Amino acid sequence: MLGGFQDGTWITDSETYKRLQFDQPYDVYGLNGFIDAVEVEDYFGVVGATSVEIEPYCGAYYVSSNLGGESQVLFGFAKGWNVTLRPFMETAVDTPVYQQAVAEWLTSQGIAQPDVQITRILRTDIEGDGMDEIFISATRFKDPSTPLTEFGDYSIVIMRKISGSEVVTIPLAVDVYHSAQPEPTYPYTYLLSSFIDLNQDGYLEVVLDVTRWEGTGTIVYEVKGLSTIQVIKEICAE
């Protein structure tokens, strides 16, 4: 469980767990929209366990549902919640203009002659104003098989959007490493996942998949104009 949104406020996973109604259906959405209405149960399969204190595993709470099949479930909503989705398009990771944009941004962060390794580029209209934003994830580790990082390593997600008459680059999740010698940092790797309006404000949130040394997780960002806010983060090191 990642967390939730209620009464105009983002809430933690533990607060969300306490508010779950195990006897009511929830609408479940995936990458392509609505999947099904499901019932949820707690990690141990105890229906109606809201009154039971359950220790979270790895600092996180887990729930299951009666959803069949192998659909990739992203988010569940209270029945009748108005969920906004907009289409997004993939762009080739070797597109020169975005290769150059990433190179310039990394150079501004002190990485001269960066090794640009874009992992995904997605285009979508976050604000619903008819103007698309471009989201780019890029990751470079000299030796990805170890938990070590050194100068020139990075994992980033940045947004490119039009502001006035200019195209600006805005960071979301960014880790850039400058150590001259390898260090055991157990770095995060960020990858763009999807976009969905989680709080009914008409703006899409940005969903990132995160991996690290023996761990995985999810981060959600809220984008408003030229500002980005991390509203949900859940990463479990196994």
C-alpha positions as a Python dict, from the first residue, in 0.01 Angstrom:
ca = {
    (1, 'M'): (0, 0, 0),
    (2, 'L'): (144, 335, -109),
    (3, 'G'): (-79, 588, 65),
    (4, 'G'): (-390, 779, -29),
    (5, 'F'): (-578, 1104, -64),
    (6, 'Q'): (-876, 1216, 142),
    (7, 'D'): (-1044, 1549, 218),
    (8, 'G'): (-787, 1750, 24),
    (9, 'T'): (-484, 1591, 189),
    (10, 'W'): (-232, 1324, 92),
    (11, 'I'): (-216, 1062, 368),
    (12, 'T'): (38, 794, 461),
    (13, 'D'): (4, 422, 400),
    (14, 'S'): (-79, 355, 766),
    (15, 'E'): (-347, 625, 767),
    (16, 'T'): (-489, 486, 444),
    (17, 'Y'): (-496, 134, 585),
    (18, 'K'): (-699, 250, 886),
    (19, 'R'): (-955, 408, 653),
    (20, 'L'): (-1005, 107, 427),
    (21, 'Q'): (-1358, -30, 419),
    (22, 'F'): (-1316, -404, 380),
    (23, 'D'): (-1688, -459, 326),
    (24, 'Q'): (-1718, -214, 35),
    (25, 'P'): (-1603, -244, -329),
    (26, 'Y'): (-1325, -33, -477),
    (27, 'D'): (-1271, 58, -842),
    (28, 'V'): (-933, -63, -965),
    (29, 'Y'): (-746, 109, -1249),
    (30, 'G'): (-450, -6, -1456),
    (31, 'L'): (-244, 151, -1732),
    (32, 'N'): (-533, 130, -1978),
    (33, 'G'): (-807, 253, -1747),
    (34, 'F'): (-1075, 85, -1540),
    (35, 'I'): (-1025, -286, -1470),
    (36, 'D'): (-1293, -398, -1226),
    (37, 'A'): (-1467, -335, -893),
    (38, 'V'): (-1305, -547, -623),
    (39, 'E'): (-1321, -622, -255),
    (40, 'V'): (-1003, -598, -51),
    (41, 'E'): (-874, -792, 244),
    (42, 'D'): (-574, -747, 469),
    (43, 'Y'): (-236, -916, 427),
    (44, 'F'): (-344, -1221, 626),
    (45, 'G'): (-675, -1264, 445),
    (46, 'V'): (-882, -1142, 738),
    (47, 'V'): (-1184, -955, 603),
    (48, 'G'): (-1284, -663, 824),
    (49, 'A'): (-941, -645, 990),
    (50, 'T'): (-952, -267, 1034),
    (51, 'S'): (-980, -325, 1408),
    (52, 'V'): (-678, -555, 1418),
    (53, 'E'): (-329, -415, 1474),
    (54, 'I'): (-102, -564, 1207),
    (55, 'E'): (270, -496, 1200),
    (56, 'P'): (371, -374, 853),
    (57, 'Y'): (624, -587, 667),
    (58, 'C'): (933, -394, 557),
    (59, 'G'): (770, -75, 687),
    (60, 'A'): (478, -117, 446),
    (61, 'Y'): (118, -236, 461),
    (62, 'Y'): (-14, -498, 221),
    (63, 'V'): (-365, -575, 101),
    (64, 'S'): (-503, -824, -148),
    (65, 'S'): (-824, -843, -346),
    (66, 'N'): (-1055, -1085, -523),
    (67, 'L'): (-943, -958, -865),
    (68, 'G'): (-875, -1250, -1097),
    (69, 'G'): (-626, -1277, -1379),
    (70, 'E'): (-284, -1115, -1405),
    (71, 'S'): (-378, -752, -1461),
    (72, 'Q'): (-120, -500, -1343),
    (73, 'V'): (-307, -313, -1073),
    (74, 'L'): (-194, 40, -1005),
    (75, 'F'): (-455, 217, -794),
    (76, 'G'): (-786, 160, -621),
    (77, 'F'): (-1052, 428, -570),
    (78, 'A'): (-1365, 456, -360),
    (79, 'K'): (-1669, 362, -566),
    (80, 'G'): (-1781, 654, -782),
    (81, 'W'): (-1454, 851, -763),
    (82, 'N'): (-1405, 1060, -1077),
    (83, 'V'): (-1076, 932, -1221),
    (84, 'T'): (-902, 1130, -1496),
    (85, 'L'): (-674, 951, -1742),
    (86, 'R'): (-520, 1094, -2059),
    (87, 'P'): (-329, 911, -2331),
    (88, 'F'): (48, 915, -2329),
    (89, 'M'): (287, 834, -2610),
    (90, 'E'): (628, 670, -2615),
    (91, 'T'): (912, 853, -2788),
    (92, 'A'): (1233, 684, -2906),
    (93, 'V'): (1505, 707, -2643),
    (94, 'D'): (1765, 800, -2905),
    (95, 'T'): (1576, 1111, -3022),
    (96, 'P'): (1857, 1369, -3066),
    (97, 'V'): (1676, 1668, -2913),
    (98, 'Y'): (1614, 1480, -2588),
    (99, 'Q'): (1960, 1326, -2584),
    (100, 'Q'): (2091, 1682, -2602),
    (101, 'A'): (1850, 1805, -2333),
    (102, 'V'): (1967, 1537, -2089),
    (103, 'A'): (2333, 1604, -2171),
    (104, 'E'): (2289, 1976, -2107),
    (105, 'W'): (2107, 1919, -1779),
    (106, 'L'): (2371, 1676, -1651),
    (107, 'T'): (2644, 1919, -1752),
    (108, 'S'): (2469, 2188, -1546),
    (109, 'Q'): (2491, 1949, -1251),
    (110, 'G'): (2869, 1925, -1277),
    (111, 'I'): (2904, 1618, -1499),
    (112, 'A'): (3124, 1723, -1789),
    (113, 'Q'): (3083, 1511, -2104),
    (114, 'P'): (2808, 1293, -1952),
    (115, 'D'): (2733, 944, -2077),
    (116, 'V'): (2366, 988, -2174),
    (117, 'Q'): (2161, 671, -2125),
    (118, 'I'): (1790, 746, -2157),
    (119, 'T'): (1561, 463, -2043),
    (120, 'R'): (1218, 603, -2133),
    (121, 'I'): (1053, 911, -2284),
    (122, 'L'): (679, 973, -2240),
    (123, 'R'): (466, 1258, -2372),
    (124, 'T'): (133, 1353, -2214),
    (125, 'D'): (-85, 1652, -2125),
    (126, 'I'): (-47, 1669, -1748),
    (127, 'E'): (-255, 1983, -1695),
    (128, 'G'): (-526, 1924, -1956),
    (129, 'D'): (-449, 2256, -2125),
    (130, 'G'): (-379, 2112, -2469),
    (131, 'M'): (0, 2142, -2429),
    (132, 'D'): (199, 1822, -2387),
    (133, 'E'): (480, 1781, -2135),
    (134, 'I'): (777, 1553, -2202),
    (135, 'F'): (905, 1326, -1927),
    (136, 'I'): (1246, 1160, -1952),
    (137, 'S'): (1404, 897, -1730),
    (138, 'A'): (1776, 827, -1767),
    (139, 'T'): (2015, 609, -1571),
    (140, 'R'): (2386, 543, -1594),
    (141, 'F'): (2590, 336, -1351),
    (142, 'K'): (2943, 234, -1446),
    (143, 'D'): (2890, -104, -1281),
    (144, 'P'): (2517, -168, -1224),
    (145, 'S'): (2589, -512, -1077),
    (146, 'T'): (2723, -357, -756),
    (147, 'P'): (2582, -110, -498),
    (148, 'L'): (2869, 128, -578),
    (149, 'T'): (2854, 464, -754),
    (150, 'E'): (3121, 707, -873),
    (151, 'F'): (3165, 1028, -1068),
    (152, 'G'): (2939, 1038, -1374),
    (153, 'D'): (2681, 795, -1239),
    (154, 'Y'): (2321, 912, -1214),
    (155, 'S'): (1953, 820, -1219),
    (156, 'I'): (1712, 1100, -1302),
    (157, 'V'): (1360, 1184, -1415),
    (158, 'I'): (1313, 1530, -1564),
    (159, 'M'): (1022, 1713, -1726),
    (160, 'R'): (1041, 1934, -2035),
    (161, 'K'): (760, 2182, -2079),
    (162, 'I'): (680, 2516, -2241),
    (163, 'S'): (681, 2816, -2007),
    (164, 'G'): (598, 3139, -2187),
    (165, 'S'): (811, 3136, -2500),
    (166, 'E'): (1075, 2897, -2363),
    (167, 'V'): (1117, 2525, -2309),
    (168, 'V'): (1234, 2460, -1955),
    (169, 'T'): (1374, 2150, -1785),
    (170, 'I'): (1233, 2069, -1441),
    (171, 'P'): (1372, 1787, -1222),
    (172, 'L'): (1150, 1537, -1044),
    (173, 'A'): (1362, 1252, -905),
    (174, 'V'): (1735, 1316, -945),
    (175, 'D'): (2043, 1146, -801),
    (176, 'V'): (2375, 1256, -952),
    (177, 'Y'): (2703, 1123, -813),
    (178, 'H'): (3032, 1314, -797),
    (179, 'S'): (3263, 1094, -590),
    (180, 'A'): (3604, 1041, -752),
    (181, 'Q'): (3625, 694, -595),
    (182, 'P'): (3356, 422, -592),
    (183, 'E'): (3131, 448, -286),
    (184, 'P'): (2866, 204, -151),
    (185, 'T'): (2557, 424, -195),
    (186, 'Y'): (2302, 152, -280),
    (187, 'P'): (2153, 388, -541),
    (188, 'Y'): (1796, 420, -656),
    (189, 'T'): (1709, 362, -1021),
    (190, 'Y'): (1410, 567, -1137),
    (191, 'L'): (1193, 467, -1434),
    (192, 'L'): (882, 637, -1570),
    (193, 'S'): (573, 421, -1523),
    (194, 'S'): (244, 602, -1588),
    (195, 'F'): (21, 905, -1527),
    (196, 'I'): (-314, 922, -1348),
    (197, 'D'): (-516, 1181, -1154),
    (198, 'L'): (-522, 1048, -798),
    (199, 'N'): (-672, 1345, -612),
    (200, 'Q'): (-954, 1456, -844),
    (201, 'D'): (-800, 1796, -927),
    (202, 'G'): (-783, 1744, -1304),
    (203, 'Y'): (-402, 1727, -1307),
    (204, 'L'): (-226, 1397, -1367),
    (205, 'E'): (22, 1268, -1111),
    (206, 'V'): (349, 1113, -1232),
    (207, 'V'): (414, 754, -1121),
    (208, 'L'): (771, 622, -1106),
    (209, 'D'): (893, 267, -1057),
    (210, 'V'): (1199, 252, -831),
    (211, 'T'): (1455, -23, -785),
    (212, 'R'): (1760, -38, -565),
    (213, 'W'): (2003, -301, -437),
    (214, 'E'): (1766, -582, -329),
    (215, 'G'): (1464, -353, -316),
    (216, 'T'): (1176, -206, -515),
    (217, 'G'): (918, 67, -474),
    (218, 'T'): (703, 344, -618),
    (219, 'I'): (715, 724, -600),
    (220, 'V'): (433, 959, -701),
    (221, 'Y'): (485, 1326, -793),
    (222, 'E'): (232, 1604, -818),
    (223, 'V'): (308, 1861, -1090),
    (224, 'K'): (166, 2213, -1069),
    (225, 'G'): (305, 2462, -1318),
    (226, 'L'): (682, 2467, -1278),
    (227, 'S'): (685, 2297, -938),
    (228, 'T'): (693, 1927, -853),
    (229, 'I'): (606, 1776, -516),
    (230, 'Q'): (675, 1421, -400),
    (231, 'V'): (345, 1311, -244),
    (232, 'I'): (389, 936, -207),
    (233, 'K'): (701, 723, -158),
    (234, 'E'): (720, 357, -63),
    (235, 'I'): (1046, 165, -114),
    (236, 'C'): (1119, -170, 41),
    (237, 'A'): (1470, -310, 75),
    (238, 'E'): (1439, -686, 89),
}
